[in-house]
Coordinates of C-alpha atoms in Angstrom, one line a residue:
Chain K
M172 CA 18.1 8.2 54.1
S173 CA 17.2 11.5 53.9
E174 CA 14.1 12.4 54.6
A175 CA 11.4 15.3 53.4
H176 CA 9.4 16.8 55.4
H177 CA 6.3 17.5 53.1
G178 CA 8.2 16.9 50.1
A179 CA 11.0 18.8 51.2
L180 CA 14.2 18.5 51.7
H181 CA 17.0 20.6 53.6
L182 CA 20.6 20.4 50.7
R183 CA 23.9 21.7 52.3
V184 CA 25.7 23.9 49.6
K185 CA 28.9 21.4 49.5
R186 CA 30.9 23.0 46.6
I187 CA 30.4 26.0 43.9
E188 CA 32.1 25.5 40.3
A189 CA 31.8 28.4 37.8
V190 CA 31.9 26.1 34.5
T191 CA 31.4 29.2 32.2
P192 CA 30.8 32.7 32.7
E193 CA 27.4 32.3 32.8
I194 CA 27.1 29.2 34.4
N195 CA 27.7 27.8 38.1
R196 CA 27.6 24.3 38.6
Y197 CA 26.1 23.8 42.8
T198 CA 27.1 20.3 44.3
F199 CA 24.1 19.3 47.4
S200 CA 24.3 16.5 50.0
A201 CA 22.3 16.4 52.4
A202 CA 21.8 18.8 55.2
D203 CA 22.2 15.6 57.6
G204 CA 24.9 14.1 55.8
S205 CA 22.4 11.5 55.3
W206 CA 21.9 9.8 51.0
L207 CA 19.5 11.8 49.3
P208 CA 16.4 9.9 47.4
P209 CA 17.8 8.1 44.5
F210 CA 16.7 9.5 41.1
S211 CA 16.7 9.0 37.3
G212 CA 18.3 10.3 34.7
G213 CA 16.0 13.7 33.4
S214 CA 15.0 14.6 37.0
H215 CA 14.7 17.8 38.0
I216 CA 13.9 20.0 42.1
R217 CA 12.6 23.3 42.4
V218 CA 14.8 25.4 44.5
L219 CA 13.4 27.2 47.2
I220 CA 15.6 30.8 46.7
P221 CA 15.6 33.4 49.4
F222 CA 15.2 36.8 47.0
E223 CA 13.9 40.3 48.5
G224 CA 11.4 38.7 50.8
E225 CA 10.1 35.9 48.6
T226 CA 10.3 32.8 47.5
R227 CA 11.4 31.7 43.8
R228 CA 11.0 27.9 42.8
N229 CA 13.2 27.2 40.2
A230 CA 13.4 24.0 38.5
Y231 CA 16.6 22.3 37.8
S232 CA 17.4 19.3 36.7
L233 CA 20.1 16.8 37.7
M234 CA 23.2 16.1 36.5
S235 CA 25.2 14.1 38.7
S236 CA 25.0 10.6 38.7
P237 CA 21.8 8.7 38.8
Y238 CA 24.4 5.9 40.6
D239 CA 25.5 8.2 43.4
T240 CA 23.2 9.0 46.2
S241 CA 26.0 11.2 48.6
E242 CA 25.4 14.0 46.4
Y243 CA 23.1 16.1 43.7
Q244 CA 24.8 18.4 41.2
I245 CA 22.8 21.5 39.4
A246 CA 23.5 24.3 37.4
V247 CA 22.2 27.4 36.7
R248 CA 22.7 30.3 34.3
R249 CA 22.0 33.2 35.1
V250 CA 19.1 34.8 34.0
E251 CA 18.5 38.9 33.8
E252 CA 15.1 39.2 33.1
G253 CA 12.4 36.9 33.9
K254 CA 12.0 36.6 38.2
R255 CA 15.8 36.8 38.6
G256 CA 15.9 33.2 41.1
S257 CA 18.7 32.3 39.0
I258 CA 20.6 36.3 40.2
A259 CA 20.2 35.3 43.7
M260 CA 21.5 31.4 43.5
H261 CA 25.0 33.7 41.7
R262 CA 24.5 36.5 44.0
D263 CA 23.6 34.9 47.7
I264 CA 24.6 31.4 47.0
R265 CA 27.8 30.5 49.3
E266 CA 29.3 27.2 49.9
G267 CA 28.0 26.2 53.2
D268 CA 24.3 27.5 53.0
V269 CA 21.7 24.8 53.2
L270 CA 18.6 25.3 50.6
T271 CA 14.8 23.7 50.9
A272 CA 14.3 21.6 47.6
T273 CA 11.5 19.2 46.4
I274 CA 12.3 15.6 45.9
P275 CA 13.0 14.5 42.0
A276 CA 10.3 14.7 40.2
N277 CA 11.1 13.0 36.0
L278 CA 9.6 14.8 33.6
F279 CA 12.0 14.0 30.6
P280 CA 12.7 9.5 31.3
V281 CA 14.9 7.7 28.8
S282 CA 13.1 5.0 27.0
K283 CA 13.2 2.0 28.1
H284 CA 12.6 -0.1 25.0
A285 CA 14.6 2.6 22.8
R286 CA 17.5 0.6 20.6
H287 CA 19.6 4.2 19.5
H288 CA 18.8 7.4 21.7
V289 CA 19.8 10.7 19.9
F290 CA 19.7 13.6 22.0
I291 CA 20.2 17.8 21.3
A292 CA 20.8 20.3 23.5
G293 CA 21.3 23.7 23.3
G294 CA 23.4 25.3 26.5
V295 CA 22.6 24.5 29.8
G296 CA 19.7 22.5 27.9
V297 CA 22.6 19.5 28.4
T298 CA 22.3 19.5 32.0
P299 CA 19.1 16.7 32.5
I300 CA 20.8 14.9 29.8
Y301 CA 24.3 13.9 32.0
A302 CA 22.4 12.2 34.5
Q303 CA 20.8 10.1 31.2
L304 CA 23.2 9.8 29.1
D305 CA 25.5 8.5 33.2
E306 CA 22.2 5.9 32.6
L307 CA 22.5 4.7 29.6
S308 CA 26.5 3.9 29.2
L309 CA 26.0 2.0 32.4
K310 CA 23.4 -0.7 30.4
G311 CA 25.5 -0.3 27.5
S312 CA 23.0 1.9 25.5
S313 CA 23.1 2.7 21.9
F314 CA 23.6 6.8 22.0
E315 CA 24.5 10.1 20.4
L316 CA 24.8 13.9 22.0
H317 CA 24.6 16.9 20.0
L318 CA 25.3 20.3 22.0
A319 CA 25.1 23.1 20.4
V320 CA 27.1 27.1 22.1
R321 CA 26.8 29.7 22.1
G322 CA 31.2 30.5 21.9
P323 CA 34.3 28.8 23.6
E324 CA 34.3 30.1 26.8
H325 CA 30.8 28.1 26.9
A326 CA 31.5 24.7 26.0
A327 CA 33.2 23.8 29.2
L328 CA 30.5 21.6 29.7
G329 CA 30.3 19.4 26.6
H330 CA 34.3 19.3 26.8
E331 CA 33.7 17.4 30.1
L332 CA 30.9 14.8 27.6
R333 CA 33.4 14.7 25.2
E334 CA 35.7 13.5 27.5
R335 CA 33.5 11.1 28.7
Y336 CA 32.1 9.8 25.8
G337 CA 34.4 9.9 22.8
D338 CA 32.8 11.0 19.5
R339 CA 29.7 10.1 20.4
V340 CA 29.2 13.6 21.4
V341 CA 29.3 16.4 18.9
L342 CA 29.9 19.8 19.8
Y343 CA 29.3 22.7 17.9
G344 CA 29.1 26.6 17.8
D345 CA 32.5 25.9 19.7
G346 CA 34.3 28.3 17.4
D347 CA 34.6 26.5 14.6
G348 CA 31.9 27.8 12.7
T349 CA 29.8 24.4 13.0
R350 CA 25.8 25.3 13.2
L351 CA 23.6 22.5 15.2
N352 CA 20.9 21.5 12.2
S353 CA 18.4 18.7 12.8
H354 CA 17.7 18.2 10.1
E355 CA 20.3 15.6 9.2
I356 CA 20.8 14.9 12.1
L357 CA 17.2 13.6 12.4
G358 CA 17.9 12.3 9.3
G359 CA 18.2 7.9 8.3
L360 CA 17.5 6.9 12.0
P361 CA 17.0 3.8 11.8
L362 CA 13.5 1.9 14.0
G363 CA 13.1 2.4 17.5
T364 CA 15.1 5.0 17.5
H365 CA 14.4 8.1 20.2
A366 CA 15.1 12.1 20.5
Y367 CA 15.4 14.1 23.1
V368 CA 15.4 17.6 23.3
C369 CA 16.7 20.3 25.5
G370 CA 17.2 23.7 25.1
P371 CA 15.4 27.1 24.1
S372 CA 11.7 26.8 22.9
R373 CA 13.0 28.1 18.8
M374 CA 15.1 24.6 19.2
V375 CA 12.6 22.2 20.5
D376 CA 10.6 23.3 17.9
D377 CA 12.7 22.5 15.5
V378 CA 13.6 19.6 16.1
I379 CA 10.1 18.6 16.7
G380 CA 9.5 19.7 13.5
A381 CA 12.6 18.1 11.7
A382 CA 11.6 14.4 12.9
H383 CA 7.9 14.5 11.6
A384 CA 9.3 15.9 8.1
H385 CA 11.2 12.2 8.4
G386 CA 7.7 10.7 9.4
W387 CA 8.7 10.1 12.5
T388 CA 5.4 10.1 15.8
D389 CA 5.2 11.9 18.7
S390 CA 5.5 8.6 21.2
H391 CA 9.4 8.9 19.8
I392 CA 10.1 12.4 20.4
H393 CA 11.0 13.6 23.6
F394 CA 11.6 17.2 24.8
E395 CA 11.7 19.5 28.1
R396 CA 12.1 23.6 27.6
F397 CA 14.0 24.8 30.2
E398 CA 12.7 28.5 29.6
D399 CA 11.1 28.7 33.1
L400 CA 7.6 29.5 31.4
G401 CA 7.0 31.5 34.9
S402 CA 4.0 33.1 35.2
T403 CA 3.7 37.0 34.8
G404 CA 0.9 39.1 34.0
D405 CA -1.7 41.6 34.9
P406 CA -2.6 41.4 39.1
F407 CA -6.5 39.2 39.3
S408 CA -7.7 38.5 42.0
V409 CA -9.4 34.6 42.8
T410 CA -11.7 33.4 45.0
L411 CA -11.5 29.6 46.6
A412 CA -14.9 27.9 46.6
R413 CA -14.5 25.5 50.1
S414 CA -12.7 28.2 52.1
G415 CA -14.6 31.8 51.0
A416 CA -11.0 33.1 50.9
V417 CA -10.0 36.0 48.1
V418 CA -6.6 35.9 47.4
E419 CA -4.9 38.4 45.0
V420 CA -1.9 37.4 42.5
S421 CA 0.1 40.4 41.7
P422 CA 2.5 40.9 38.7
E423 CA 5.5 39.1 40.1
Q424 CA 3.9 35.3 41.1
S425 CA 2.1 32.9 39.6
L426 CA -1.4 31.5 40.9
L427 CA -0.3 28.6 42.8
E428 CA 2.5 30.7 44.7
A429 CA -0.5 33.5 45.4
V430 CA -2.3 31.0 47.1
E431 CA 0.8 29.1 49.0
E432 CA 1.7 32.2 50.1
A433 CA -2.3 33.0 51.3
G434 CA -1.8 29.8 53.6
H435 CA -3.9 27.4 51.1
K436 CA -2.5 24.5 49.7
L437 CA -3.3 23.4 45.7
P438 CA -1.7 20.1 44.0
Y439 CA 1.3 20.7 41.7
L440 CA 4.1 19.1 40.8
C441 CA 5.9 20.3 37.9
R442 CA 4.7 23.9 38.6
G443 CA 5.9 24.3 34.6
G444 CA 2.2 23.2 33.1
A445 CA 3.8 20.1 32.1
C446 CA 1.7 17.4 34.9
G447 CA -1.5 18.0 35.1
E448 CA -1.0 18.1 38.9
C449 CA -2.7 20.8 39.7
E450 CA -5.6 20.8 37.2
T451 CA -8.3 23.1 38.6
E452 CA -11.8 23.4 37.8
V453 CA -13.4 26.9 37.2
L454 CA -16.4 27.1 38.1
E455 CA -17.2 30.5 38.2
L456 CA -15.6 33.5 35.3
E457 CA -16.2 36.6 34.3
G458 CA -14.1 37.4 31.9
T459 CA -10.9 35.1 30.0
L460 CA -8.8 32.8 30.7
D461 CA -4.7 32.9 29.7
H462 CA -4.0 29.1 29.8
R463 CA 0.0 28.5 29.5
D464 CA 0.2 25.3 30.2
D465 CA 1.2 22.0 28.0
W466 CA -1.5 20.1 29.2
L467 CA -4.9 20.3 29.0
S468 CA -6.4 20.1 24.9
E469 CA -7.1 22.7 22.4
S470 CA -11.2 20.8 23.6
D471 CA -10.5 21.4 27.4
R472 CA -9.6 25.2 27.0
C473 CA -13.0 26.2 24.9
T474 CA -15.0 25.0 27.6
N475 CA -13.0 28.0 30.0
K476 CA -14.3 25.1 32.9
L477 CA -10.6 23.9 33.5
I478 CA -7.1 25.6 34.9
M479 CA -3.4 24.8 35.8
P480 CA -2.7 27.2 38.3
C481 CA 1.5 26.8 38.2
V482 CA 1.0 28.6 35.2
S483 CA -2.3 29.8 34.0
R484 CA -3.8 32.8 34.4
A485 CA -6.7 35.4 33.9
T486 CA -8.3 38.5 33.1
C487 CA -11.1 39.0 34.8
T488 CA -13.7 40.6 37.4
K489 CA -14.3 37.0 38.7
L490 CA -13.2 33.8 39.2
V491 CA -14.1 30.6 41.5
L492 CA -11.9 28.0 41.7
N493 CA -13.6 24.5 43.2
A494 CA -10.3 24.7 45.3
Chain Q
M219 CA -17.9 -21.1 28.7
L220 CA -14.4 -20.6 30.8
I221 CA -14.9 -16.7 31.0
T222 CA -17.5 -14.0 28.3
G223 CA -15.6 -11.8 27.1
I224 CA -12.0 -11.5 26.7
K225 CA -10.7 -8.2 27.9
S226 CA -7.0 -8.7 26.9
R227 CA -7.9 -10.1 23.4
P228 CA -6.3 -7.1 21.5
V229 CA -8.8 -4.3 20.0
Y230 CA -7.9 -3.8 16.4
D231 CA -8.0 -0.8 13.7
E232 CA -8.8 -0.4 10.6
L233 CA -5.8 -0.1 8.1
T234 CA -5.9 3.2 6.8
P235 CA -3.2 5.3 5.1
M236 CA -0.5 6.6 7.8
A237 CA 0.0 10.2 5.9
T238 CA 2.4 11.5 8.1
G239 CA 4.9 8.5 7.5
A240 CA 7.7 8.4 4.9
S241 CA 7.7 4.5 4.3
H242 CA 4.7 2.1 4.7
V243 CA 5.4 -1.8 5.2
A244 CA 1.9 -3.9 4.5
A245 CA 2.4 -7.2 5.6
A246 CA -1.0 -9.7 5.2
Q247 CA -1.9 -13.3 5.1
G248 CA -4.8 -14.8 3.9
S249 CA -8.2 -13.3 4.1
G250 CA -6.1 -10.1 5.4
G251 CA -5.3 -9.4 1.2
E252 CA -8.5 -8.0 1.4
P253 CA -8.3 -5.1 3.8
L254 CA -5.1 -4.3 2.5
V255 CA -6.0 -4.3 -1.3
R256 CA -8.8 -1.5 0.1
L257 CA -5.5 0.1 2.0
L258 CA -3.8 0.3 -1.4
R259 CA -6.4 1.3 -2.8
E260 CA -6.6 4.4 -0.4
M261 CA -3.0 5.6 -0.5
D262 CA -2.0 8.1 -3.8
P263 CA 0.4 7.3 -5.8
D264 CA 3.5 8.6 -3.6
Q265 CA 2.5 6.5 -0.9
L266 CA 2.5 3.2 -3.2
S267 CA 5.8 3.9 -4.3
A268 CA 7.2 4.1 -0.8
T269 CA 4.7 0.7 -0.4
T270 CA 7.0 -2.6 0.7
V271 CA 3.8 -5.0 0.3
L272 CA 4.3 -8.5 2.1
Y273 CA 2.0 -11.2 1.5
S274 CA 1.7 -15.3 2.8
V275 CA -0.7 -17.2 1.1
E276 CA -1.1 -19.5 3.2
S277 CA -5.0 -19.4 4.5
F278 CA -7.1 -21.2 7.2
T279 CA -9.9 -20.6 5.2
G280 CA -8.7 -20.7 1.9
K281 CA -8.7 -17.2 0.7
N282 CA -6.2 -15.9 -1.2
H283 CA -6.4 -11.8 -3.2
L284 CA -2.4 -12.4 -4.6
A285 CA -4.2 -11.5 -8.2
D286 CA -6.2 -8.3 -6.5
L287 CA -2.6 -6.9 -4.8
Q288 CA -0.4 -7.8 -8.0
D289 CA -2.3 -4.6 -9.4
F290 CA -0.6 -1.9 -7.8
A291 CA 2.2 -0.2 -8.1
V292 CA 4.1 -0.7 -5.4
R293 CA 7.7 -0.1 -4.1
E294 CA 7.4 -3.7 -3.8
L295 CA 5.6 -7.0 -3.3
V296 CA 7.3 -10.0 -1.9
V297 CA 5.1 -13.2 -1.6
F298 CA 5.4 -16.4 1.0
P299 CA 3.9 -19.5 0.8
T300 CA 3.6 -19.8 5.0
N301 CA 3.0 -17.9 7.5
A302 CA 6.2 -18.1 9.6
D303 CA 7.8 -17.4 6.4
A304 CA 6.5 -14.1 6.2
V305 CA 6.7 -13.1 9.1
S306 CA 10.7 -14.1 9.2
G307 CA 10.7 -11.7 5.9
L308 CA 8.7 -8.7 8.2
D309 CA 11.9 -9.3 10.6
A310 CA 14.4 -8.9 7.7
L311 CA 12.6 -5.9 6.4
L312 CA 12.3 -4.0 9.8
A313 CA 15.9 -4.6 10.2
T314 CA 17.3 -2.3 7.7
A315 CA 14.0 0.5 7.5
K316 CA 14.7 4.1 9.1
M317 CA 12.1 5.6 10.9
G318 CA 9.2 7.7 9.9
T319 CA 7.7 4.2 8.3
R320 CA 5.2 2.6 9.7
L321 CA 3.2 -0.9 9.4
Y322 CA -0.3 -2.7 8.5
L323 CA -1.0 -5.9 9.2
S324 CA -3.9 -8.1 8.3
G325 CA -4.7 -11.7 8.8
S326 CA -5.4 -14.0 11.6
E327 CA -5.0 -12.6 15.2
G328 CA -2.0 -15.3 15.5
F329 CA 0.2 -14.3 12.0
I330 CA -0.6 -10.1 13.7
G331 CA 0.4 -11.2 16.9
T332 CA 3.7 -12.6 15.7
S333 CA 4.0 -9.3 13.3
M334 CA 3.3 -7.5 16.1
Q335 CA 6.1 -9.7 18.8
V336 CA 7.9 -8.2 15.4
A337 CA 7.7 -4.1 15.6
T338 CA 7.8 -4.5 19.0
S339 CA 11.7 -6.2 19.0
Y340 CA 12.7 -2.9 16.8
G341 CA 10.6 -0.9 18.8
M342 CA 8.0 0.7 16.9
N343 CA 5.4 2.0 19.1
R344 CA 1.4 1.1 18.6
D345 CA 1.3 5.0 17.0
E346 CA 3.3 3.5 13.8
V347 CA 1.1 0.6 13.2
L348 CA -2.5 -0.3 12.6
R349 CA -3.9 -3.9 12.6
E350 CA -6.7 -5.0 10.8
H351 CA -8.0 -8.6 11.6
A352 CA -9.6 -10.1 9.1
G353 CA -11.5 -14.4 8.7
S354 CA -11.9 -16.6 11.1
F355 CA -10.7 -15.9 14.6
V356 CA -8.7 -19.8 15.3
R357 CA -6.5 -19.4 18.0
R358 CA -2.8 -19.3 18.6
V359 CA -3.0 -20.8 21.8
W360 CA 0.6 -21.5 24.2
C361 CA 0.7 -24.6 26.4
A362 CA 1.4 -23.6 30.0
H363 CA 3.0 -26.9 30.7
C364 CA 5.6 -27.3 27.9
S365 CA 5.5 -23.6 25.9
H366 CA 4.4 -25.8 22.6
Y367 CA 2.4 -22.7 20.9
S368 CA -0.5 -24.8 18.3
E369 CA -1.9 -22.9 15.4
N370 CA -5.4 -22.3 14.5
V371 CA -7.4 -23.9 17.3
S372 CA -10.4 -24.0 17.3
R373 CA -12.2 -26.4 19.6
R374 CA -12.1 -25.2 23.4
I375 CA -10.7 -28.5 24.2
F376 CA -7.6 -30.1 22.2
R377 CA -4.1 -32.1 23.3
C378 CA -1.4 -30.4 22.9
P379 CA 1.2 -31.6 20.3
G380 CA 4.3 -31.0 22.4
C381 CA 3.3 -33.3 26.1
A382 CA 0.0 -34.6 25.1
R383 CA -2.0 -33.5 27.7
H384 CA -5.4 -32.1 27.2
L385 CA -5.5 -28.6 27.2
I386 CA -8.5 -26.0 27.5
V387 CA -8.1 -22.8 25.5
R388 CA -8.9 -20.0 28.4
D389 CA -10.6 -16.5 26.9
H390 CA -6.6 -15.5 28.1
Y391 CA -4.9 -13.7 26.0
S392 CA -1.3 -12.6 26.3
G393 CA 0.2 -9.6 23.7
R394 CA 3.5 -10.5 25.3
L395 CA 3.0 -14.0 23.5
A396 CA 0.7 -13.2 21.4
A397 CA -1.2 -16.5 22.5
F398 CA -3.9 -17.6 24.2
Q399 CA -3.7 -19.3 27.1
G400 CA -4.3 -23.7 27.7
V401 CA -4.0 -25.5 31.2
K402 CA -4.6 -28.8 31.4
A403 CA -8.2 -29.5 31.4
D404 CA -8.1 -32.5 33.8
G405 CA -6.2 -30.4 36.7
E406 CA -8.8 -31.5 39.3
V407 CA -10.3 -34.4 38.8
P408 CA -7.8 -36.7 36.2
G409 CA -9.6 -37.9 33.5
E410 CA -12.7 -36.6 33.8
L411 CA -12.9 -33.7 30.8
P412 CA -15.3 -30.7 30.7
E413 CA -17.6 -31.0 27.4
N414 CA -16.0 -29.2 24.8
E415 CA -17.6 -27.1 22.3
E416 CA -17.0 -24.9 19.5
L417 CA -14.4 -22.0 20.0
D418 CA -15.8 -18.0 18.1
T419 CA -14.1 -18.8 16.0

């Protein structure tokens, strides 16, 4: 199996396919030709993308089969705004190139005990579901997928899944005027159903709201917001108490990225404010913290004693971290 | 006492209406009728009309709360002669139940445990279920040798009806089996039984 060095894999770009006007699918194999680490459906990797002398660390879901670790596949939608890592993927990366990526982590696994699985996705949000359905269909589990697309030219991935799974895949917006209605989808489902939503924040919030309206509890609702929350904003500086180092965080990078660039290490996993791995103690603060994570509770936030450096920022004249 | 303090014993809740539920199932046996009456009193009319009550009149202590339960305008009240029948009734009800259902259980540990096995088999999670213990703490015991389940065990040492061995009841509860573990009491020296005692019932 391919070895990860400091949690990093070297992936060779085997194939690039344009699947929609905005989405490319990349097939990777290990640069040394060996097997890649196994993963479960819903996993993602972070691809380190060279971009104008800097490095973008974008998370992409693995969409290939978890039962074939000779290769990984990801789909990258070109996003013009934001930190433009996806632009570099589309513009600069060619077949044969070698990219560095983190080993797979899964913050969006399927429930092992569900009696029925309902997936709801928008556009490129369908990518983690590819691998999840592979896993479930081999086990003979019961599932359905509802996928919203912006028009027939954006529906290629949906058609692929319809070919594999037939009527269990329902497409909306594929030129027939249908619209995805999460309230209808989630009504009257049997006990023990689990719902999974991956898409823009608006869609995720809509599905969570509909599930709650039908009386669902949170343990049955799983979501992944594919919009990279990123972390851009006003620059600020941070002091790392253990080394005394002062690090400047530029408007274009996260606190975590700035600390890494300065040659220091902080623990991390998801780099999206979800997993809790990078939780760091705030020792001194003159100003206010700008919490952007999904991890800290409201009461944690109010104490001003904890911060998630992967997404959160500060407006401050002084910030000292226990790191 | 074999082990003091039973860490594996479930921590029970207090029954109170779960306002976010769209439909409610409340199941109890014997003394468990009392927490159920309290629960139904706390429900508003909409919640009551969306509630099915299952009640078993089998009771170790002889308590029967059926008359009080009949006072509420619930969707349905189903009465069972035995706890096993009530658990089967719960199974049949959950088989067609929809997402949004909340489950309330009260009564003996054995009744709550076996009902919980049914709820788990339908994929219900702990955030959809409240459990309140009521009545005595008689134990349901699983024999480690013949897999027989004995209900209402109140003594530390008893003879297993399945294999006739003398079993000592360990203070080890299995949520999966919904029972305490019973093992051969004279395993070290055949015929030499430890002193018997009343369990904390």
